[in-house]
Amino acid sequence: MSMNILLLNAGSSSIKYQVLDMTDERVLATGLIQKIGGAGSTLEHTVGGEEFSLAQDFADHTEALAAMTAMFDAHGPEMSEIRAVGHRTVHGGDRFDHTVLITDEVIQTLVDLSPLAPLHNPPGITAIRAAQAVLPGVPHVAVFDTAFFAHLPAEAYTYAIDRETAQRLKIRRYGFHGTSHNYVSHTVAETLGRPYEDLKMIVLHLGNGASVSAIKDGKPIETSMGLTPLQGLMMGTRSGDIDPGVHAYLYRSGLSMDEIDTLLNKKSGLLGLAGVNDMRDVSDKAATGDPDAQLALDVYVHRLVSYIGSYIALLNGVDAVAFTAGVGENAANIRELVISRLDNLGFHLDPERNAVRSKEPRLISTDDSPVKVLVVPTNEELQMAREVKEVVAG
Ligand code: ADP
């Protein structure tokens, strides 16, 4: 019997999907639906190495998913062979510490948690309802970005603010990108041939969003994102760490709350400093001598080095550091800039290994480097599908 799992990753106007055959973890199809709810919606579907596209306006997620199922019927994979649907869900708050079967009660809890993630949870809920409408006969499962970090130590997740306020409004560090940190840290242990529980690891997920985690005794003990995905590293368009006093200062200077939110989430980071948010463009501009782009790179690297140093202290040493996601997997220049500043801490980069481009997990430190440095391409869909399969199998 087939064990095909459909994975959905919904934003407010887009849905990414993938179908995996979990009998052998093969990708059967991938797709991207864009501009939902506006003019010029598109659907791109890839199956068996062939690409199909459709330009047709989708008023909402239900129409978009109906077009996706029509695409499946026309070109495969078979809709009737989909055994379960996994939904990437950004915020599980303090209610979900693992992947769960979606019930009406789970949906209500997600609605209750929406104020914690106003940009992410509402489109996720819309997509769950739409997917239940087009695929009513199969189990739907929620995989949370926060779940991997649900049991951080209290000293790591607690903010030093008034306890009553924090408890009433559920203000604490939650952490995000958990599916990726989970997948990558386990792949590090497999690649090194060492037991997961024995390794002290730092995972650097550097995509458009970026976060760091520290893992020890088989568990994450710290991560850089917080109540929201705004905290921590400098990112493509997010500021990362900033004096909390800046919010009040901006507000008193005349910006509205929404303007402050937009400034820090969408107009900051690489975009704010260099005018472009893609690391390739920032690096290209810096190479031509653009001082703003150079400063953006310097701040990006400075922040990474200081997080790595802080996590080495929390772990009381480190065995392995892994780079992942768009920047981490592809930007050899960033890896080199970061690792070269840590040579007195036992990080020795092998320049030839660092220059290799590959989809495989790989070591980029020298054989005698005390700290192993790796590049591990993340695979959040595979990790999600494994978890969905487990939930469905009961
Ligand atoms: P997301 O966080 O949206 O899932 P990704 O993990 O795919 O994104 O990362 C996207 C980012 O990765 C891009 O915005 C870009 O900055 C960076 N990136 C992708 N390819 C390269 C490359 N070859 N060199 C440098 N940076 C890259």
Coordinates of C-alpha atoms and ligand atoms in Angstrom, one line a residue:
M1 CA 0.0 0.0 0.0
S2 CA 1.2 3.5 -0.8
M3 CA 2.3 5.8 2.0
N4 CA 2.1 9.2 0.1
I5 CA 2.1 12.3 2.3
L6 CA 1.2 15.8 1.2
L7 CA 2.9 18.6 3.0
L8 CA 1.6 22.1 2.9
N9 CA 3.4 25.3 3.9
A10 CA 0.9 28.2 3.7
G11 CA 1.6 31.9 3.9
S12 CA -1.1 34.6 3.6
S13 CA -0.9 34.7 -0.2
S14 CA 1.2 31.6 -1.1
I15 CA 1.2 27.8 -0.6
K16 CA 4.3 25.6 -1.0
Y17 CA 3.6 21.9 -1.3
Q18 CA 5.4 18.6 -1.6
V19 CA 4.3 15.0 -1.9
L20 CA 6.6 12.3 -0.5
D21 CA 6.3 8.6 -0.9
M22 CA 7.2 7.5 2.7
T23 CA 7.8 3.9 1.8
D24 CA 11.2 5.1 0.5
E25 CA 11.2 8.8 1.4
R26 CA 11.1 9.8 -2.3
V27 CA 9.8 13.2 -3.5
L28 CA 7.0 12.6 -6.0
A29 CA 5.9 16.2 -6.6
T30 CA 6.6 19.7 -5.6
G31 CA 4.6 22.9 -6.2
L32 CA 4.2 26.6 -5.5
I33 CA 1.0 28.6 -5.6
Q34 CA 1.5 32.4 -5.5
K35 CA -0.5 35.6 -5.3
I36 CA -3.6 33.9 -3.8
G37 CA -6.4 36.4 -3.3
G38 CA -5.0 38.9 -5.9
A39 CA -4.8 39.3 -9.6
G40 CA -2.1 37.2 -11.4
S41 CA -2.3 34.0 -9.2
T42 CA -0.1 31.2 -10.5
L43 CA 0.4 27.5 -9.8
E44 CA 3.7 25.7 -10.7
H45 CA 3.6 21.9 -10.4
T46 CA 6.6 19.6 -10.9
V47 CA 6.1 15.9 -11.1
G48 CA 8.4 13.2 -12.6
G49 CA 10.9 15.9 -13.7
E50 CA 8.2 17.7 -15.8
E51 CA 6.9 21.2 -15.0
F52 CA 3.3 22.3 -15.4
S53 CA 2.0 25.7 -14.8
L54 CA -1.3 27.4 -14.5
A55 CA -2.2 31.1 -14.5
Q56 CA -5.6 31.6 -13.1
D57 CA -6.8 33.9 -10.3
F58 CA -7.5 32.1 -7.0
A59 CA -9.8 34.1 -4.7
D60 CA -8.7 32.2 -1.6
H61 CA -6.8 29.2 -0.3
T62 CA -9.7 26.8 -1.0
E63 CA -9.7 27.8 -4.7
A64 CA -6.0 27.5 -4.8
L65 CA -6.0 24.0 -3.3
A66 CA -8.9 22.9 -5.6
A67 CA -6.6 23.9 -8.6
M68 CA -3.8 21.9 -7.0
T69 CA -6.0 18.8 -6.8
A70 CA -7.1 19.3 -10.4
M71 CA -3.4 19.5 -11.3
F72 CA -2.8 16.2 -9.4
D73 CA -5.7 14.6 -11.3
A74 CA -4.3 15.7 -14.6
H75 CA -0.6 14.9 -14.1
G76 CA -0.2 13.0 -10.9
P77 CA 0.5 12.0 -8.2
E78 CA -2.8 10.1 -7.6
M79 CA -5.0 12.0 -5.1
S80 CA -6.5 8.8 -3.9
E81 CA -3.1 7.6 -2.8
I82 CA -2.5 10.5 -0.4
R83 CA -2.7 8.9 3.1
A84 CA -2.2 12.1 5.2
V85 CA -1.7 15.8 5.0
G86 CA 1.0 17.6 7.1
H87 CA 0.6 21.3 7.8
R88 CA 3.6 23.5 8.7
T89 CA 2.3 25.5 11.7
V90 CA 4.5 28.3 13.0
H91 CA 3.3 28.9 16.5
G92 CA 2.4 26.1 18.9
G93 CA 2.7 28.4 22.0
D94 CA 2.9 26.5 25.2
R95 CA 0.2 24.1 24.1
F96 CA 2.0 21.8 21.6
D97 CA 5.3 20.2 22.2
H98 CA 4.9 17.6 19.4
T99 CA 3.3 16.9 16.1
V100 CA -0.5 16.3 16.5
L101 CA -3.5 15.1 14.6
I102 CA -5.7 18.1 13.8
T103 CA -9.1 18.0 15.6
D104 CA -11.6 20.9 16.0
E105 CA -10.1 21.4 19.5
V106 CA -6.6 21.8 17.9
I107 CA -7.9 24.3 15.4
Q108 CA -9.6 26.3 18.3
T109 CA -6.3 26.3 20.2
L110 CA -4.5 27.6 17.1
V111 CA -7.1 30.4 16.8
D112 CA -6.5 31.2 20.5
L113 CA -2.7 31.3 19.9
S114 CA -3.0 33.6 16.8
P115 CA -2.2 36.9 18.7
L116 CA 1.3 35.4 19.3
A117 CA 1.9 34.9 15.6
P118 CA -0.5 37.3 13.7
L119 CA 1.5 37.0 10.5
H120 CA 1.8 33.2 10.4
N121 CA -1.0 31.4 12.3
P122 CA -4.1 32.8 10.6
P123 CA -3.0 31.8 7.1
G124 CA -2.1 28.4 8.5
I125 CA -5.5 27.9 9.9
T126 CA -7.1 29.1 6.7
A127 CA -5.0 26.5 4.8
I128 CA -5.9 23.7 7.2
R129 CA -9.7 24.4 6.7
A130 CA -9.3 24.6 2.9
A131 CA -7.3 21.4 2.8
Q132 CA -9.8 19.6 5.0
A133 CA -12.5 20.7 2.5
V134 CA -10.6 19.3 -0.6
L135 CA -9.2 16.2 1.2
P136 CA -11.9 15.3 3.7
G137 CA -11.2 11.6 4.0
V138 CA -7.6 11.7 5.3
P139 CA -6.0 12.6 8.5
H140 CA -4.6 16.2 8.8
V141 CA -1.6 16.7 11.0
A142 CA 0.0 19.9 12.4
V143 CA 3.8 20.1 12.7
F144 CA 5.0 23.0 14.8
D145 CA 8.0 25.2 14.2
T146 CA 8.2 25.7 18.0
A147 CA 7.8 22.1 19.2
F148 CA 11.5 21.2 19.1
F149 CA 12.2 24.0 21.6
A150 CA 9.2 23.4 23.9
H151 CA 11.3 22.0 26.7
L152 CA 14.1 24.5 26.8
P153 CA 15.4 25.1 30.4
A154 CA 13.5 27.8 32.3
E155 CA 16.5 30.0 32.5
A156 CA 16.7 30.0 28.7
Y157 CA 13.0 30.6 27.9
T158 CA 12.3 33.1 30.7
Y159 CA 12.5 36.9 30.0
A160 CA 13.4 39.0 33.0
I161 CA 10.2 40.9 33.1
D162 CA 7.3 41.1 35.6
R163 CA 6.2 37.5 36.1
E164 CA 2.5 38.2 36.3
T165 CA 2.4 40.1 33.0
A166 CA 4.6 37.4 31.3
Q167 CA 2.4 34.6 32.5
R168 CA -0.9 36.3 31.7
L169 CA 0.2 37.2 28.1
K170 CA 2.4 34.0 27.6
I171 CA 5.5 36.1 27.0
R172 CA 8.5 33.8 26.9
R173 CA 11.0 32.5 24.4
Y174 CA 9.5 29.9 22.1
G175 CA 12.0 29.5 19.3
F176 CA 11.3 28.7 15.7
H177 CA 12.7 26.7 12.7
G178 CA 12.5 23.7 15.1
T179 CA 11.9 21.2 12.3
S180 CA 15.1 22.3 10.6
H181 CA 17.2 22.4 13.8
N182 CA 15.9 18.9 14.7
Y183 CA 16.6 17.5 11.2
V184 CA 20.1 19.1 10.9
S185 CA 21.3 18.2 14.4
H186 CA 20.4 14.5 13.8
T187 CA 22.1 14.6 10.4
V188 CA 25.2 16.0 12.1
A189 CA 25.3 13.0 14.5
E190 CA 24.7 10.5 11.6
T191 CA 27.4 12.2 9.4
L192 CA 30.0 12.1 12.2
G193 CA 28.9 8.5 13.2
R194 CA 28.5 9.6 16.8
P195 CA 25.5 9.1 19.2
Y196 CA 23.2 12.2 19.2
E197 CA 23.2 12.3 23.0
D198 CA 27.0 12.5 23.2
L199 CA 27.4 15.6 21.1
K200 CA 27.5 19.3 21.9
M201 CA 26.3 21.0 18.8
I202 CA 25.5 24.5 17.5
V203 CA 23.2 24.7 14.4
L204 CA 23.1 27.9 12.4
H205 CA 20.0 28.1 10.3
L206 CA 20.7 31.0 8.0
G207 CA 18.0 31.6 5.4
N208 CA 15.9 34.7 4.9
G209 CA 14.9 34.1 8.5
A210 CA 17.9 33.0 10.7
S211 CA 18.3 31.3 14.0
V212 CA 20.9 29.5 16.1
S213 CA 20.4 26.6 18.5
A214 CA 22.6 24.9 21.1
I215 CA 22.1 21.1 21.6
K216 CA 23.5 19.1 24.5
D217 CA 22.6 15.6 26.0
G218 CA 20.2 15.1 23.1
K219 CA 18.2 18.2 23.8
P220 CA 18.2 21.9 22.7
I221 CA 19.2 24.1 25.6
E222 CA 19.1 27.5 23.9
T223 CA 17.9 29.2 20.7
S224 CA 18.1 32.7 19.4
M225 CA 14.5 33.4 18.3
G226 CA 12.0 34.4 21.0
L227 CA 8.3 35.1 21.5
T228 CA 8.4 35.9 17.8
P229 CA 10.8 35.1 15.0
L230 CA 12.2 38.7 15.3
Q231 CA 14.8 38.1 18.0
G232 CA 18.4 37.0 17.5
L233 CA 20.5 37.1 14.4
M234 CA 20.4 39.7 11.8
M235 CA 18.2 38.4 9.0
G236 CA 17.1 39.2 5.4
T237 CA 14.6 41.8 6.4
R238 CA 14.4 41.5 10.2
S239 CA 16.5 43.4 12.7
G240 CA 17.2 40.6 15.1
D241 CA 18.4 41.7 18.5
I242 CA 17.7 45.3 19.3
D243 CA 17.5 47.4 22.5
P244 CA 13.8 46.8 23.6
G245 CA 13.8 50.5 24.3
V246 CA 13.9 51.3 20.6
H247 CA 10.2 50.3 20.3
A248 CA 9.0 52.9 22.8
Y249 CA 11.4 55.5 21.3
L250 CA 10.0 54.9 17.8
Y251 CA 6.5 55.0 19.1
R252 CA 7.1 58.3 21.0
S253 CA 8.7 59.6 17.8
G254 CA 5.4 59.2 16.0
L255 CA 5.5 55.8 14.4
S256 CA 2.4 53.6 14.9
M257 CA 2.7 50.1 16.3
D258 CA 2.0 48.6 12.8
E259 CA 4.7 50.9 11.3
I260 CA 7.2 49.8 14.0
D261 CA 6.3 46.1 13.4
T262 CA 6.8 46.6 9.6
L263 CA 10.0 48.5 10.1
L264 CA 11.6 45.8 12.3
N265 CA 10.2 42.8 10.4
K266 CA 10.2 43.8 6.8
K267 CA 12.5 46.8 6.3
S268 CA 15.5 45.9 8.5
G269 CA 18.3 43.4 8.5
L270 CA 20.3 43.1 5.3
L271 CA 17.6 45.1 3.4
G272 CA 17.7 47.9 6.0
L273 CA 21.5 48.3 5.9
A274 CA 22.4 47.3 2.3
G275 CA 19.2 48.1 0.4
V276 CA 18.9 44.4 -0.8
N277 CA 17.8 41.4 1.3
D278 CA 19.4 38.6 -0.7
M279 CA 22.9 37.6 0.6
R280 CA 24.1 37.1 -3.0
D281 CA 23.3 40.7 -3.8
V282 CA 24.8 42.0 -0.6
S283 CA 28.0 40.1 -1.2
D284 CA 28.2 41.3 -4.9
K285 CA 27.6 44.9 -3.8
A286 CA 30.3 44.6 -1.0
A287 CA 32.7 43.2 -3.6
T288 CA 32.3 46.3 -5.7
G289 CA 33.3 48.4 -2.6
D290 CA 29.8 49.5 -1.6
P291 CA 30.3 50.7 2.0
D292 CA 26.7 50.0 3.1
A293 CA 26.8 46.4 1.9
Q294 CA 30.2 45.9 3.5
L295 CA 28.7 47.2 6.8
A296 CA 25.8 44.8 6.4
L297 CA 28.2 41.9 6.0
D298 CA 30.3 43.0 9.0
V299 CA 27.2 43.3 11.3
Y300 CA 25.9 39.9 10.0
V301 CA 29.2 38.1 10.8
H302 CA 29.8 40.0 14.1
R303 CA 26.4 38.8 15.3
L304 CA 27.0 35.2 14.2
V305 CA 30.4 35.1 15.9
S306 CA 29.1 36.5 19.1
Y307 CA 26.2 34.0 19.2
I308 CA 28.6 31.1 18.6
G309 CA 30.9 32.3 21.4
S310 CA 28.0 32.6 23.8
Y311 CA 26.6 29.2 22.9
I312 CA 30.1 27.6 23.3
A313 CA 30.1 29.0 26.9
L314 CA 26.5 27.7 27.6
L315 CA 27.5 24.3 26.3
N316 CA 30.9 24.4 28.1
G317 CA 32.6 23.4 24.8
V318 CA 31.4 22.3 21.4
D319 CA 32.0 19.3 19.2
A320 CA 30.3 20.3 16.0
V321 CA 28.9 23.4 14.3
A322 CA 26.6 23.0 11.3
F323 CA 25.6 25.6 8.7
T324 CA 22.2 25.2 7.0
A325 CA 19.5 27.0 4.9
G326 CA 20.0 29.3 1.9
V327 CA 22.9 31.3 3.2
G328 CA 24.4 28.6 5.4
E329 CA 24.4 26.0 2.5
N330 CA 25.5 28.3 -0.3
A331 CA 27.5 31.2 1.0
A332 CA 31.0 29.9 1.3
N333 CA 32.3 33.5 1.9
I334 CA 30.1 33.9 5.0
R335 CA 31.2 30.6 6.4
E336 CA 34.8 31.5 5.8
L337 CA 34.4 34.9 7.4
V338 CA 32.8 33.4 10.5
I339 CA 35.0 30.4 11.0
S340 CA 38.3 32.3 10.4
R341 CA 37.5 34.4 13.4
L342 CA 37.3 31.3 15.7
D343 CA 40.6 29.7 15.0
N344 CA 41.8 30.1 18.6
L345 CA 38.7 28.3 19.7
G346 CA 39.6 25.2 17.7
F347 CA 37.8 25.9 14.4
H348 CA 40.0 25.0 11.4
L349 CA 38.4 25.4 8.0
D350 CA 39.5 23.4 5.0
P351 CA 39.2 26.0 2.2
E352 CA 38.9 23.3 -0.5
R353 CA 36.1 21.5 1.3
N354 CA 34.4 24.8 2.0
A355 CA 34.3 25.6 -1.7
V356 CA 32.6 22.4 -2.7
R357 CA 28.9 22.8 -3.8
S358 CA 26.8 19.8 -3.0
K359 CA 23.4 18.7 -1.8
E360 CA 25.0 16.2 0.6
P361 CA 25.9 16.8 4.2
R362 CA 29.6 17.4 4.4
L363 CA 32.5 18.2 6.6
I364 CA 34.3 21.5 5.8
S365 CA 36.8 21.6 8.7
T366 CA 40.2 20.0 8.4
D367 CA 40.6 16.4 9.6
D368 CA 42.5 17.5 12.7
S369 CA 40.2 20.4 13.6
P370 CA 39.1 20.0 17.2
V371 CA 35.6 21.4 16.4
K372 CA 33.9 19.7 13.4
V373 CA 32.3 22.2 11.0
L374 CA 29.7 20.9 8.6
V375 CA 27.3 22.0 5.9
V376 CA 24.0 20.1 6.2
P377 CA 21.3 20.9 3.6
T378 CA 18.2 21.1 5.6
N379 CA 15.1 19.1 4.6
E380 CA 12.1 20.4 6.6
E381 CA 9.6 18.5 4.4
L382 CA 11.3 15.2 5.0
Q383 CA 11.4 15.8 8.7
M384 CA 7.7 16.8 8.7
A385 CA 6.7 13.8 6.6
R386 CA 8.5 11.5 9.0
E387 CA 6.7 13.0 11.9
V388 CA 3.3 12.9 10.1
K389 CA 3.9 9.2 9.2
E390 CA 4.6 8.5 12.9
V391 CA 1.4 10.2 14.1
V392 CA -0.7 8.5 11.4
A393 CA 0.7 5.1 12.3
G394 CA -0.3 5.8 15.9
Ligands
ADP1 P1 13.7 30.9 3.7 O1 14.2 31.4 4.9 O2 12.8 31.9 3.0 O3 13.2 29.5 3.7 P2 16.1 30.0 2.3 O4 16.6 29.1 3.4 O5 15.8 29.3 1.0 O6 14.9 30.9 2.7 O7 17.2 31.1 2.1 C1 17.0 32.1 1.2 C2 18.2 33.1 1.2 O8 19.4 32.3 1.0 C3 18.2 34.1 0.1 O9 17.4 35.2 0.4 C4 19.6 34.4 0.0 O10 20.0 35.5 0.9 C5 20.3 33.2 0.4 N1 21.0 32.4 -0.7 C6 20.4 31.5 -1.5 N2 21.4 31.1 -2.4 C7 22.5 31.7 -2.1 C8 23.8 31.7 -2.6 N3 24.2 31.0 -3.7 N4 24.8 32.5 -2.0 C9 24.4 33.3 -1.0 N5 23.2 33.4 -0.4 C10 22.3 32.6 -1.0

